[in-house]
C-alpha angles and dihedrals in degrees: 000000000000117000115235115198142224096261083047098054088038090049088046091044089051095048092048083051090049094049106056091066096042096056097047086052084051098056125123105038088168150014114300129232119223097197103202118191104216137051124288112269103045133113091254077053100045092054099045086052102047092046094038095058085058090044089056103047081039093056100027093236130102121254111218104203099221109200109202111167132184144073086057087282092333093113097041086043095058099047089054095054088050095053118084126272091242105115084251095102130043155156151249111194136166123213088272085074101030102042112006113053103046076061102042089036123076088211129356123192089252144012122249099206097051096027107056136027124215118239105182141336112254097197150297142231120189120234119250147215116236132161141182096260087201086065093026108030096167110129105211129028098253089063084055099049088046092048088047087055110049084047108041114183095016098090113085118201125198126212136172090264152311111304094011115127090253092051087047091047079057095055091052100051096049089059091045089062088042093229144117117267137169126234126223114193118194123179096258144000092259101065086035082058094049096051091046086051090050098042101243085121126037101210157007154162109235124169109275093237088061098036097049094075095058096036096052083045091059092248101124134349129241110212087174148042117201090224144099100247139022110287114236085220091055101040115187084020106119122213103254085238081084088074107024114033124235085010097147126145117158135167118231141187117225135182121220147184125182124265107250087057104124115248103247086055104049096040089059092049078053098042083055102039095047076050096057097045082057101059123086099247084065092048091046087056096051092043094054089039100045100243136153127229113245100209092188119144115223089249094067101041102086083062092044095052084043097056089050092044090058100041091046079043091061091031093059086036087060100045090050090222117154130183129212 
């Protein structure tokens, strides 16, 4: 075995010093891809788009926003894990492709724990309770759980579809009260939204940033917020933990790379992005759009994915919904 000596070990140890920030001032060579996994237009969209803009004046390169829907995530998801782990593609993914699907899927094209890596949190908006206060004219939640309860099975809820997060918050809220309900999936939020409008359905849980508008019209009420806390955009509307205890379900915004991405790589795409979150254009945005900050270092996020991907875990368990 060759013998390397003292000057050799000490020369190796300065130019691995020397190439970690090399390498961080040499990213990005190229444009960068923000894969979505959802349509344009959306509120996934709207943020990729929004952070991605700053990202690019921040890193000199253009960000190309990628919108690959389907699958709830699946298809956004696989082409991540095939691109290179090189900080030149990444994603923008919500709990239903991070913690939900490996849950709700028998087998998925890539793993999302061992796979990618979070950056930062974007933002978050808590689900809410509405109903068609023609079908369902109780005026507090209380009214509604009581009114569950003496008529258990009769109450119909409608969500997005079967395995969704809305059709899972469902799910948990039906076992919160501890009574029968039945499900109505619909494909997609919005026709779920115009039959509740229309009363053809009596309730449902919808994303705040999608029900506000019809809530604030009159078109239908919200009696919960599936927060911890009061939200500023639903004033005098409780968290429907108020009433049953631990009930959370919110809907947040995450930035990811995968995990083979090197350090110095991926702490300067974090660096930026934290940046950007900072700066007013991104707190007028939440403020027009209803979302809420997510202050969570880097260091924290891998408990925090794993604490959502256990509580969506039980949530699908208990629903009994499975994808193919």
């Amino acid at each position: 075995m060759p013998m390397i000596d003292r000057r050799a070990v000490l020369g190796l140890a300065g130019a691995a010093a020397f190439a970690a920030p090399a390498l961080a001032q040499a990213f990005p060579s190229r444009p960068i891809r923000i894969l979505v996994p959802f349509a344009a237009g959306g509120t996934t969209d709207i943020l990729a788009r929004a952070i991605g803009e700053r990202l690019a004046a921040a890193l000199g390169q253009p960000v190309v926003i990628d919108n690959r829907g389907g699958a709830g995530g699946t298809v956004a998801g696989e082409a991540f894990a095939r691109a290179e782990p090189d900080g030149h593609t990444l994603l923008v993914a919500t709990a239903s492709l991070i913690c939900i699907n490996k849950a709700l899927y028998a087998r998925l094209p890539f793993d999302p724990d061992t796979d990618f890596a979070p950056v930062a949190m974007l933002a978050q908006q808590p689900n809410v309770l509405v109903v068609n206060a023609r079908a369902l004219p109780m005026a507090t939640l209380p009214e509604l759980v009581a009114y569950i309860r003496a008529n258990p099975g009769r109450v119909n809820y409608a969500s997005s579809g079967t395995g969704s997060q809305l059709h899972l918050t469902g799910e948990m809220f039906r076992a919160a009260v501890g009574v029968e309900m039945t499900h109505v999936p619909y494909r997609g939020s919005a026709p779920a939204m115009t039959d509740l409008v229309a009363g053809n359905v009596p309730m449902m849980f919808d994303g705040l940033g999608t029900a506000l508008p019809q809530v604030r019209g009159g078109a239908i009420r919200a009696l919960g917020v599936a927060s911890e806390s009061e939200n500023a955009a639903l004033p005098g509307v409780p968290p429907i933990a108020s009433v049953l205890p631990g009930f959370l379900s919110v809907n947040w915004t995450g930035l990811f790379v995968l995990r083979a991405t090197p350090e110095p790589v991926v702490a300067r795409i974090d660096a930026e992005t934290r940046r950007a979150l900072a700066g007013p254009e991104m707190a007028a945005l939440f403020r027009d759009r209803a979302f809420d900050p997510m202050p969570i270092s880097r260091a924290d996020l891998p408990a925090f994915v794993a604490a959502e991907s256990a509580r969506w875990r039980e949530a699908v368990r208990a629903s009994g919904a499975r994808a193919d």
